[in-house]
PDB file of C-alpha atoms in Angstrom:
ATOM      1  CA  GLU A   1       0.014   0.038   0.069  1.00 57.00           C
ATOM      2  CA  ALA A   2       1.450   3.229  -1.037  1.00 65.00           C
ATOM      3  CA  ASP A   3       2.181   6.027   1.680  1.00 70.00           C
ATOM      4  CA  ASP A   4       0.002   9.108   1.234  1.00 71.00           C
ATOM      5  CA  ALA A   5       2.784  11.482   2.659  1.00 71.00           C
ATOM      6  CA  ILE A   6       5.382  10.179   0.228  1.00 73.00           C
ATOM      7  CA  PHE A   7       5.013  13.355  -1.974  1.00 74.00           C
ATOM      8  CA  ASP A   8       4.433  15.641   0.814  1.00 75.00           C
ATOM      9  CA  TYR A   9       7.578  17.584   0.008  1.00 77.00           C
ATOM     10  CA  ASP A  10       6.198  20.731   1.817  1.00 80.00           C
ATOM     11  CA  SER A  11       5.980  19.282   5.265  1.00 79.00           C
ATOM     12  CA  PHE A  12       9.437  17.596   5.044  1.00 77.00           C
ATOM     13  CA  HIS A  13      11.008  20.820   4.137  1.00 80.00           C
ATOM     14  CA  ASP A  14       9.380  22.372   6.661  1.00 81.00           C
ATOM     15  CA  ALA A  15      10.537  19.923   9.278  1.00 82.00           C
ATOM     16  CA  LYS A  16      14.186  19.904   8.208  1.00 83.00           C
ATOM     17  CA  SER A  17      14.017  24.014   8.242  1.00 85.00           C
ATOM     18  CA  SER A  18      12.691  23.916  11.988  1.00 85.00           C
ATOM     19  CA  VAL A  19      15.621  21.599  12.928  1.00 86.00           C
ATOM     20  CA  THR A  20      18.052  23.576  11.321  1.00 87.00           C
ATOM     21  CA  GLU A  21      16.815  26.599  12.771  1.00 88.00           C
ATOM     22  CA  ALA A  22      16.702  25.076  16.152  1.00 88.00           C
ATOM     23  CA  LYS A  23      20.398  24.297  16.137  1.00 88.00           C
ATOM     24  CA  LYS A  24      21.396  27.350  14.932  1.00 89.00           C
ATOM     25  CA  ALA A  25      19.621  29.093  17.892  1.00 87.00           C
ATOM     26  CA  ALA A  26      21.024  26.665  20.515  1.00 86.00           C
ATOM     27  CA  GLN A  27      24.526  27.608  19.078  1.00 86.00           C
ATOM     28  CA  LYS A  28      23.731  31.222  19.359  1.00 85.00           C
ATOM     29  CA  GLU A  29      22.624  31.157  22.812  1.00 83.00           C
ATOM     30  CA  ASP A  30      25.678  28.933  23.769  1.00 80.00           C
ATOM     31  CA  ALA A  31      28.040  31.426  22.234  1.00 77.00           C
ATOM     32  CA  ILE A  32      25.980  34.239  24.465  1.00 78.00           C
ATOM     33  CA  LEU A  33      26.261  32.474  27.598  1.00 75.00           C
ATOM     34  CA  ARG A  34      29.810  30.540  26.872  1.00 75.00           C
ATOM     35  CA  LYS A  35      32.302  31.744  29.488  1.00 72.00           C
ATOM     36  CA  PRO A  36      35.627  32.566  28.848  1.00 73.00           C
ATOM     37  CA  LYS A  37      38.055  29.543  29.097  1.00 74.00           C
ATOM     38  CA  TYR A  38      41.509  30.762  29.664  1.00 81.00           C
ATOM     39  CA  ILE A  39      41.468  34.548  30.370  1.00 83.00           C
ATOM     40  CA  ASN A  40      40.281  34.390  33.998  1.00 82.00           C
ATOM     41  CA  ASN A  41      43.626  32.360  34.533  1.00 84.00           C
ATOM     42  CA  LEU A  42      45.645  34.486  32.633  1.00 88.00           C
ATOM     43  CA  LEU A  43      44.565  37.288  34.425  1.00 88.00           C
ATOM     44  CA  GLU A  44      44.903  35.806  38.004  1.00 85.00           C
ATOM     45  CA  SER A  45      48.390  34.682  36.966  1.00 87.00           C
ATOM     46  CA  ALA A  46      49.317  38.254  35.784  1.00 89.00           C
ATOM     47  CA  SER A  47      47.726  39.668  39.066  1.00 86.00           C
ATOM     48  CA  ARG A  48      49.977  37.106  40.895  1.00 83.00           C
ATOM     49  CA  ARG A  49      52.950  38.237  39.204  1.00 87.00           C
ATOM     50  CA  LYS A  50      52.251  41.899  39.679  1.00 87.00           C
ATOM     51  CA  GLN A  51      52.124  41.355  43.456  1.00 83.00           C
ATOM     52  CA  ASP A  52      55.185  38.957  43.472  1.00 84.00           C
ATOM     53  CA  GLN A  53      57.086  41.858  41.585  1.00 87.00           C
ATOM     54  CA  GLN A  54      55.766  44.228  44.566  1.00 84.00           C
ATOM     55  CA  ILE A  55      56.868  42.164  47.228  1.00 84.00           C
ATOM     56  CA  ALA A  56      60.206  41.659  45.382  1.00 86.00           C
ATOM     57  CA  LYS A  57      60.592  45.571  45.180  1.00 86.00           C
ATOM     58  CA  GLU A  58      59.683  46.181  48.951  1.00 84.00           C
ATOM     59  CA  LYS A  59      62.228  43.567  49.860  1.00 85.00           C
ATOM     60  CA  LEU A  60      64.749  45.248  48.107  1.00 88.00           C
ATOM     61  CA  LEU A  61      63.964  48.814  49.656  1.00 85.00           C
ATOM     62  CA  GLN A  62      64.042  47.070  53.234  1.00 84.00           C
ATOM     63  CA  LYS A  63      67.480  45.694  52.163  1.00 86.00           C
ATOM     64  CA  GLU A  64      68.633  49.303  51.185  1.00 86.00           C
ATOM     65  CA  ARG A  65      66.968  50.872  54.364  1.00 83.00           C
ATOM     66  CA  GLU A  66      69.133  48.564  56.253  1.00 84.00           C
ATOM     67  CA  ALA A  67      72.106  48.990  54.481  1.00 84.00           C
ATOM     68  CA  GLU A  68      71.872  52.960  55.242  1.00 82.00           C
ATOM     69  CA  GLY A  69      71.381  52.149  58.808  1.00 79.00           C
ATOM     70  CA  ASP A  70      71.101  55.449  60.725  1.00 80.00           C
ATOM     71  CA  GLU A  71      72.180  57.944  57.990  1.00 79.00           C
ATOM     72  CA  PHE A  72      68.514  59.244  57.431  1.00 77.00           C
ATOM     73  CA  ALA A  73      67.140  58.784  60.868  1.00 77.00           C
ATOM     74  CA  ASP A  74      66.726  62.238  61.855  1.00 80.00           C
ATOM     75  CA  LYS A  75      64.674  63.033  58.487  1.00 80.00           C
ATOM     76  CA  GLU A  76      61.144  63.401  58.317  1.00 79.00           C
ATOM     77  CA  LYS A  77      59.339  60.427  56.796  1.00 78.00           C
ATOM     78  CA  PHE A  78      55.894  60.976  54.642  1.00 79.00           C
ATOM     79  CA  VAL A  79      53.944  57.841  53.958  1.00 80.00           C
ATOM     80  CA  THR A  80      50.648  58.111  51.789  1.00 85.00           C
ATOM     81  CA  GLY A  81      47.389  56.274  52.396  1.00 86.00           C
ATOM     82  CA  ALA A  82      47.781  54.390  49.193  1.00 86.00           C
ATOM     83  CA  TYR A  83      51.234  53.112  50.095  1.00 82.00           C
ATOM     84  CA  LYS A  84      49.796  51.949  53.778  1.00 86.00           C
ATOM     85  CA  ALA A  85      46.957  50.145  51.613  1.00 87.00           C
ATOM     86  CA  GLN A  86      49.449  48.507  49.569  1.00 84.00           C
ATOM     87  CA  GLN A  87      51.276  47.392  52.571  1.00 84.00           C
ATOM     88  CA  GLU A  88      48.333  46.064  54.293  1.00 87.00           C
ATOM     89  CA  GLU A  89      47.272  44.191  51.365  1.00 85.00           C
ATOM     90  CA  THR A  90      50.724  42.626  50.902  1.00 83.00           C
ATOM     91  CA  ARG A  91      50.626  41.668  54.502  1.00 85.00           C
ATOM     92  CA  LYS A  92      47.506  40.307  54.373  1.00 87.00           C
ATOM     93  CA  LEU A  93      48.759  38.097  50.922  1.00 83.00           C
ATOM     94  CA  GLU A  94      51.867  36.792  53.012  1.00 84.00           C
ATOM     95  CA  GLU A  95      49.573  35.416  55.883  1.00 88.00           C
ATOM     96  CA  GLU A  96      47.228  33.837  53.095  1.00 87.00           C
ATOM     97  CA  GLU A  97      50.231  31.998  51.685  1.00 84.00           C
ATOM     98  CA  LYS A  98      51.409  30.998  54.922  1.00 87.00           C
ATOM     99  CA  LYS A  99      48.134  29.737  56.075  1.00 90.00           C
ATOM    100  CA  LYS A 100      47.828  27.847  53.081  1.00 87.00           C
ATOM    101  CA  ALA A 101      51.069  26.197  53.604  1.00 85.00           C
ATOM    102  CA  GLU A 102      49.839  24.973  56.998  1.00 86.00           C
ATOM    103  CA  GLU A 103      46.718  23.519  55.684  1.00 87.00           C
ATOM    104  CA  GLU A 104      48.785  21.860  53.055  1.00 83.00           C
ATOM    105  CA  ALA A 105      51.070  20.390  55.529  1.00 78.00           C
ATOM    106  CA  LYS A 106      48.041  19.493  57.921  1.00 79.00           C
ATOM    107  CA  ARG A 107      46.184  17.983  55.189  1.00 78.00           C
ATOM    108  CA  ARG A 108      49.282  15.691  54.042  1.00 74.00           C
ATOM    109  CA  ARG A 109      49.750  14.591  57.590  1.00 71.00           C
ATOM    110  CA  SER A 110      46.146  13.589  58.049  1.00 70.00           C
ATOM    111  CA  LYS A 111      46.527  11.286  54.745  1.00 66.00           C
ATOM    112  CA  LEU A 112      49.432   9.238  56.372  1.00 59.00           C
ATOM    113  CA  VAL A 113      47.857   8.469  59.717  1.00 58.00           C
ATOM    114  CA  GLY A 114      47.284   4.926  60.334  1.00 60.00           C
ATOM    115  CA  GLY A 115      48.645   1.896  58.592  1.00 65.00           C
ATOM    116  CA  MET A 116      51.819   1.108  56.907  1.00 70.00           C
ATOM    117  CA  ALA A 117      51.570   4.929  55.820  1.00 69.00           C
ATOM    118  CA  GLY A 118      52.035   5.989  59.528  1.00 69.00           C
ATOM    119  CA  PHE A 119      54.629   3.645  60.158  1.00 71.00           C
ATOM    120  CA  TYR A 120      56.504   5.011  57.173  1.00 76.00           C
ATOM    121  CA  ARG A 121      55.894   8.671  58.530  1.00 74.00           C
ATOM    122  CA  THR A 122      57.297   7.860  61.798  1.00 75.00           C
ATOM    123  CA  MET A 123      60.291   6.244  60.315  1.00 80.00           C
ATOM    124  CA  MET A 124      61.102   9.058  58.149  1.00 81.00           C
ATOM    125  CA  ASP A 125      60.749  11.596  60.908  1.00 79.00           C
ATOM    126  CA  GLU A 126      63.040   9.761  63.072  1.00 83.00           C
ATOM    127  CA  SER A 127      65.614   9.739  60.172  1.00 84.00           C
ATOM    128  CA  GLU A 128      65.024  13.560  59.682  1.00 84.00           C
ATOM    129  CA  LYS A 129      65.436  14.036  63.270  1.00 84.00           C
ATOM    130  CA  GLN A 130      68.873  12.075  63.288  1.00 86.00           C
ATOM    131  CA  HIS A 131      69.962  13.669  60.548  1.00 86.00           C
ATOM    132  CA  GLN A 132      69.383  17.157  61.838  1.00 84.00           C
ATOM    133  CA  GLU A 133      71.072  16.256  65.117  1.00 87.00           C
ATOM    134  CA  ALA A 134      74.023  15.063  63.189  1.00 85.00           C
ATOM    135  CA  VAL A 135      74.184  18.272  61.205  1.00 84.00           C
ATOM    136  CA  GLU A 136      74.604  20.353  64.572  1.00 85.00           C
ATOM    137  CA  ALA A 137      76.686  18.096  65.946  1.00 84.00           C
ATOM    138  CA  ALA A 138      79.139  18.547  63.073  1.00 82.00           C
ATOM    139  CA  GLU A 139      78.632  22.492  62.710  1.00 80.00           C
ATOM    140  CA  LYS A 140      79.440  22.592  66.681  1.00 80.00           C
ATOM    141  CA  ALA A 141      82.616  20.460  66.205  1.00 78.00           C
ATOM    142  CA  GLU A 142      83.645  22.655  63.308  1.00 76.00           C
ATOM    143  CA  LYS A 143      82.920  25.974  65.336  1.00 73.00           C
ATOM    144  CA  GLU A 144      84.828  24.724  68.484  1.00 75.00           C
ATOM    145  CA  GLY A 145      87.832  23.843  65.857  1.00 69.00           C
ATOM    146  CA  VAL A 146      87.968  19.974  67.007  1.00 62.00           C
ATOM    147  CA  LYS A 147      89.904  17.927  64.671  1.00 55.00           C
ATOM    148  CA  VAL A 148      89.219  14.487  64.280  1.00 48.00           C
ATOM    149  CA  ASN A 149      91.261  11.637  62.813  1.00 51.00           C
ATOM    150  CA  GLU A 150      90.482  11.227  59.498  1.00 48.00           C
ATOM    151  CA  GLY A 151      92.333   7.828  58.864  1.00 47.00           C
ATOM    152  CA  GLU A 152      95.504   6.545  57.308  1.00 52.00           C
ATOM    153  CA  ARG A 153      95.827   7.644  53.688  1.00 59.00           C
ATOM    154  CA  LYS A 154      95.420   5.031  51.021  1.00 71.00           C
ATOM    155  CA  LYS A 155      98.548   4.117  49.042  1.00 75.00           C
ATOM    156  CA  THR A 156      98.778   4.535  45.519  1.00 80.00           C
ATOM    157  CA  ASP A 157      99.640   1.715  42.956  1.00 79.00           C
ATOM    158  CA  VAL A 158     103.225   3.246  42.770  1.00 80.00           C
ATOM    159  CA  GLU A 159     103.867   3.188  46.338  1.00 82.00           C
ATOM    160  CA  LEU A 160     102.475  -0.544  46.597  1.00 82.00           C
ATOM    161  CA  ALA A 161     104.553  -1.646  43.873  1.00 81.00           C
ATOM    162  CA  GLU A 162     107.734   0.082  45.289  1.00 83.00           C
ATOM    163  CA  GLU A 163     106.942  -1.946  48.680  1.00 83.00           C
ATOM    164  CA  ALA A 164     106.443  -5.205  46.641  1.00 80.00           C
ATOM    165  CA  LYS A 165     109.319  -4.905  44.649  1.00 81.00           C
ATOM    166  CA  ALA A 166     111.329  -4.227  47.980  1.00 83.00           C
ATOM    167  CA  ALA A 167     109.945  -7.736  49.137  1.00 80.00           C
ATOM    168  CA  GLY A 168     111.014  -9.376  45.991  1.00 78.00           C
ATOM    169  CA  LYS A 169     108.018  -9.454  43.977  1.00 79.00           C
ATOM    170  CA  ASN A 170     108.006  -8.572  40.155  1.00 78.00           C
ATOM    171  CA  ILE A 171     105.307  -5.966  39.847  1.00 78.00           C
ATOM    172  CA  HIS A 172     104.412  -4.272  36.490  1.00 78.00           C
ATOM    173  CA  VAL A 173     103.620  -0.929  36.411  1.00 79.00           C
ATOM    174  CA  ASN A 174     101.915   0.866  33.118  1.00 80.00           C
ATOM    175  CA  GLU A 175     102.444   4.524  32.088  1.00 76.00           C
ATOM    176  CA  GLU A 176      99.756   5.913  34.021  1.00 75.00           C
ATOM    177  CA  GLY A 177     101.257   4.577  37.233  1.00 75.00           C
ATOM    178  CA  GLN A 178      98.733   1.938  37.703  1.00 80.00           C
ATOM    179  CA  ILE A 179      99.596  -1.829  38.808  1.00 79.00           C
ATOM    180  CA  THR A 180      98.590  -4.074  35.481  1.00 77.00           C
ATOM    181  CA  ASP A 181      97.683  -7.078  37.708  1.00 76.00           C
ATOM    182  CA  LYS A 182      97.092  -6.496  41.195  1.00 73.00           C
ATOM    183  CA  ARG A 183      96.828 -10.196  41.796  1.00 74.00           C
ATOM    184  CA  GLU A 184     100.614 -10.011  41.910  1.00 72.00           C
ATOM    185  CA  LEU A 185     100.515  -8.267  45.216  1.00 72.00           C
ATOM    186  CA  LEU A 186      98.671 -11.378  46.768  1.00 71.00           C
ATOM    187  CA  SER A 187     100.692 -13.595  49.171  1.00 68.00           C
ATOM    188  CA  ALA A 188     100.088 -16.711  50.804  1.00 60.00           C
ATOM    189  CA  GLY A 189      97.084 -16.845  52.846  1.00 57.00           C
ATOM    190  CA  LEU A 190      93.750 -14.872  53.358  1.00 56.00           C
ATOM    191  CA  ASN A 191      95.142 -11.491  52.429  1.00 55.00           C
ATOM    192  CA  ILE A 192      92.920  -9.851  54.648  1.00 55.00           C
ATOM    193  CA  VAL A 193      93.137  -5.786  53.959  1.00 54.00           C
ATOM    194  CA  PRO A 194      91.680  -3.364  56.614  1.00 53.00           C
ATOM    195  CA  SER A 195      88.644  -1.834  54.839  1.00 50.00           C
ATOM    196  CA  GLY A 196      88.983   1.274  56.692  1.00 47.00           C
ATOM    197  CA  LYS A 197      85.093   1.656  57.415  1.00 46.00           C
ATOM    198  CA  GLY A 198      85.770   1.085  61.409  1.00 45.00           C
ATOM    199  CA  SER A 199      84.158   3.444  63.812  1.00 44.00           C
ATOM    200  CA  ASP A 200      87.522   4.763  64.882  1.00 44.00           C
ATOM    201  CA  ARG A 201      88.630   5.602  61.407  1.00 45.00           C
ATOM    202  CA  ARG A 202      85.649   7.859  60.471  1.00 46.00           C
ATOM    203  CA  GLY A 203      85.569  11.473  61.080  1.00 46.00           C
ATOM    204  CA  ALA A 204      83.307  14.155  61.534  1.00 48.00           C
ATOM    205  CA  ASP A 205      83.149  14.687  57.967  1.00 50.00           C
ATOM    206  CA  HIS A 206      80.462  12.168  57.306  1.00 48.00           C
ATOM    207  CA  LEU A 207      78.106  14.297  59.458  1.00 48.00           C
ATOM    208  CA  LYS A 208      78.029  17.254  57.312  1.00 49.00           C
ATOM    209  CA  SER A 209      75.262  18.134  55.558  1.00 47.00           C
ATOM    210  CA  SER A 210      77.278  18.605  52.340  1.00 48.00           C
ATOM    211  CA  ASN A 211      78.372  14.986  52.133  1.00 49.00           C
ATOM    212  CA  ARG A 212      74.964  13.527  52.756  1.00 49.00           C
ATOM    213  CA  PRO A 213      72.167  12.908  50.351  1.00 46.00           C
ATOM    214  CA  ALA A 214      69.157  15.323  51.098  1.00 47.00           C
ATOM    215  CA  GLN A 215      66.220  13.721  52.922  1.00 47.00           C
ATOM    216  CA  SER A 216      62.781  14.659  53.349  1.00 46.00           C
ATOM    217  CA  ALA A 217      60.193  13.849  55.635  1.00 44.00           C
ATOM    218  CA  PHE A 218      57.612  14.055  52.975  1.00 46.00           C
ATOM    219  CA  PRO A 219      57.447  13.546  49.301  1.00 45.00           C
ATOM    220  CA  SER A 220      57.939  16.633  46.923  1.00 47.00           C
ATOM    221  CA  ARG A 221      54.539  17.924  45.834  1.00 52.00           C
ATOM    222  CA  ASN A 222      53.242  19.918  42.912  1.00 63.00           C
ATOM    223  CA  LYS A 223      52.641  22.873  45.646  1.00 67.00           C
ATOM    224  CA  ASP A 224      55.998  22.829  46.744  1.00 70.00           C
ATOM    225  CA  VAL A 225      57.464  22.856  43.290  1.00 72.00           C
ATOM    226  CA  GLN A 226      55.082  26.066  42.673  1.00 75.00           C
ATOM    227  CA  GLN A 227      56.378  27.488  45.634  1.00 76.00           C
ATOM    228  CA  ALA A 228      59.912  27.403  44.815  1.00 76.00           C
ATOM    229  CA  THR A 229      59.312  28.314  41.378  1.00 80.00           C
ATOM    230  CA  ARG A 230      57.563  31.642  42.784  1.00 81.00           C
ATOM    231  CA  GLU A 231      60.478  32.280  45.259  1.00 82.00           C
ATOM    232  CA  ARG A 232      63.051  31.811  42.478  1.00 82.00           C
ATOM    233  CA  GLN A 233      61.288  34.445  40.212  1.00 83.00           C
ATOM    234  CA  THR A 234      61.213  36.875  43.344  1.00 83.00           C
ATOM    235  CA  ARG A 235      65.031  36.460  43.611  1.00 84.00           C
ATOM    236  CA  MET A 236      65.109  37.189  40.018  1.00 85.00           C
ATOM    237  CA  MET A 237      63.152  40.180  40.300  1.00 84.00           C
ATOM    238  CA  GLU A 238      65.037  41.690  43.072  1.00 84.00           C
ATOM    239  CA  GLU A 239      68.037  41.256  41.057  1.00 85.00           C
ATOM    240  CA  GLN A 240      66.707  42.804  38.054  1.00 86.00           C
ATOM    241  CA  ILE A 241      65.539  45.748  39.925  1.00 86.00           C
ATOM    242  CA  ALA A 242      68.880  46.062  41.656  1.00 85.00           C
ATOM    243  CA  GLU A 243      70.583  46.091  38.323  1.00 87.00           C
ATOM    244  CA  ARG A 244      68.052  48.467  36.675  1.00 87.00           C
ATOM    245  CA  GLN A 245      68.596  50.780  39.806  1.00 87.00           C
ATOM    246  CA  LYS A 246      72.515  50.304  39.538  1.00 88.00           C
ATOM    247  CA  ARG A 247      72.453  51.151  35.661  1.00 88.00           C
ATOM    248  CA  GLN A 248      70.287  54.174  36.169  1.00 88.00           C
ATOM    249  CA  ARG A 249      72.538  55.681  38.922  1.00 88.00           C
ATOM    250  CA  GLU A 250      75.360  55.076  36.554  1.00 89.00           C
ATOM    251  CA  GLU A 251      73.875  56.936  33.628  1.00 90.00           C
ATOM    252  CA  GLU A 252      73.059  59.791  36.260  1.00 89.00           C
ATOM    253  CA  GLU A 253      76.313  60.118  37.587  1.00 88.00           C
ATOM    254  CA  ALA A 254      77.735  59.999  33.941  1.00 88.00           C
ATOM    255  CA  GLU A 255      75.571  62.494  32.766  1.00 88.00           C
ATOM    256  CA  ARG A 256      76.230  64.913  36.034  1.00 86.00           C
ATOM    257  CA  GLU A 257      79.978  64.523  34.954  1.00 86.00           C
ATOM    258  CA  LYS A 258      79.590  65.516  31.469  1.00 84.00           C
ATOM    259  CA  LEU A 259      77.472  68.641  32.405  1.00 83.00           C
ATOM    260  CA  GLU A 260      80.280  69.570  34.875  1.00 80.00           C
ATOM    261  CA  LYS A 261      83.096  68.888  32.427  1.00 77.00           C
ATOM    262  CA  ALA A 262      81.001  71.154  30.050  1.00 74.00           C
ATOM    263  CA  ALA A 263      80.353  73.812  32.426  1.00 70.00           C
ATOM    264  CA  LYS A 264      84.150  74.189  33.208  1.00 68.00           C
ATOM    265  CA  SER A 265      85.265  74.302  29.442  1.00 61.00           C
ATOM    266  CA  THR A 266      82.441  76.709  28.477  1.00 60.00           C
ATOM    267  CA  LYS A 267      83.871  80.353  28.651  1.00 59.00           C
ATOM    268  CA  THR A 268      81.162  83.129  28.905  1.00 63.00           C
ATOM    269  CA  ALA A 269      80.585  86.282  26.712  1.00 64.00           C
ATOM    270  CA  ALA A 270      82.174  88.552  29.218  1.00 68.00           C
ATOM    271  CA  ASP A 271      85.680  86.647  29.340  1.00 74.00           C
ATOM    272  CA  VAL A 272      85.832  86.695  25.535  1.00 74.00           C
ATOM    273  CA  SER A 273      85.222  90.345  25.264  1.00 76.00           C
ATOM    274  CA  ASP A 274      88.156  90.680  28.108  1.00 80.00           C
ATOM    275  CA  ALA A 275      90.269  88.680  26.234  1.00 79.00           C
ATOM    276  CA  LYS A 276      89.805  90.340  22.670  1.00 80.00           C
ATOM    277  CA  ALA A 277      90.073  93.978  24.512  1.00 83.00           C
ATOM    278  CA  ARG A 278      93.411  92.675  26.209  1.00 83.00           C
ATOM    279  CA  TYR A 279      94.618  91.582  22.713  1.00 80.00           C
ATOM    280  CA  LEU A 280      93.689  94.962  21.175  1.00 83.00           C
ATOM    281  CA  ALA A 281      95.367  96.999  24.076  1.00 82.00           C
ATOM    282  CA  ARG A 282      98.444  94.992  23.204  1.00 80.00           C
ATOM    283  CA  LYS A 283      98.557  95.847  19.287  1.00 67.00           C
TER     284      LYS A 283
END
């Protein structure tokens, strides 16, 4: 049986047009309501960088004031309201950063409570404490000038070869001063050689932090990496600001010397007229 609507092209066209128009309307509404995807993060990062630059500048100014000492202590100080507001904002920002760091540390500790995680945490805390005590002991010994026995110096291959030759052994040494076959040094028996690892041979150098691998009670996190990056950027900004101020001072000094030199070499009109009058008088 034939379908009565098989040739109803008008209704099909209207239905198709309505679907297309509905899609276009939905896309237009989505474009109107769509929020920016990256601009908010970019604005926040720019604001963060600006605040970091301001903090770096404040630290640099504080260092300059400390370097000046009491040179300008008797001078009157003027502080504007905007500067006070800026200082207050900087202080609040530092407090927020400190609070976030404490909350992050607390959150990490709460995750490690109980089970094997708690056991490993306790073990790492103990190792960190022992390391800190060892470092403090080494620093104290170094400050007091206590000398420790560094143990016997290890003999070189040349010295060992000379001793073996004196004992009647035939030892071969290459051009670099190394024994080609150290089995020639062996004698009958067990050939026990002191390892030099006894407690009486160890000095206080192994206690120094520079000779020990860095240890941490907690694994590094993304937050720590970001904090370290920000601190490094702050130091870089401080150096850049100091360099720019130094260059500006040098340019001002050069300009001042140039002006002084020009002022010394420039003759006034009165000097020229006096010289001319003296010349005519001599003629």
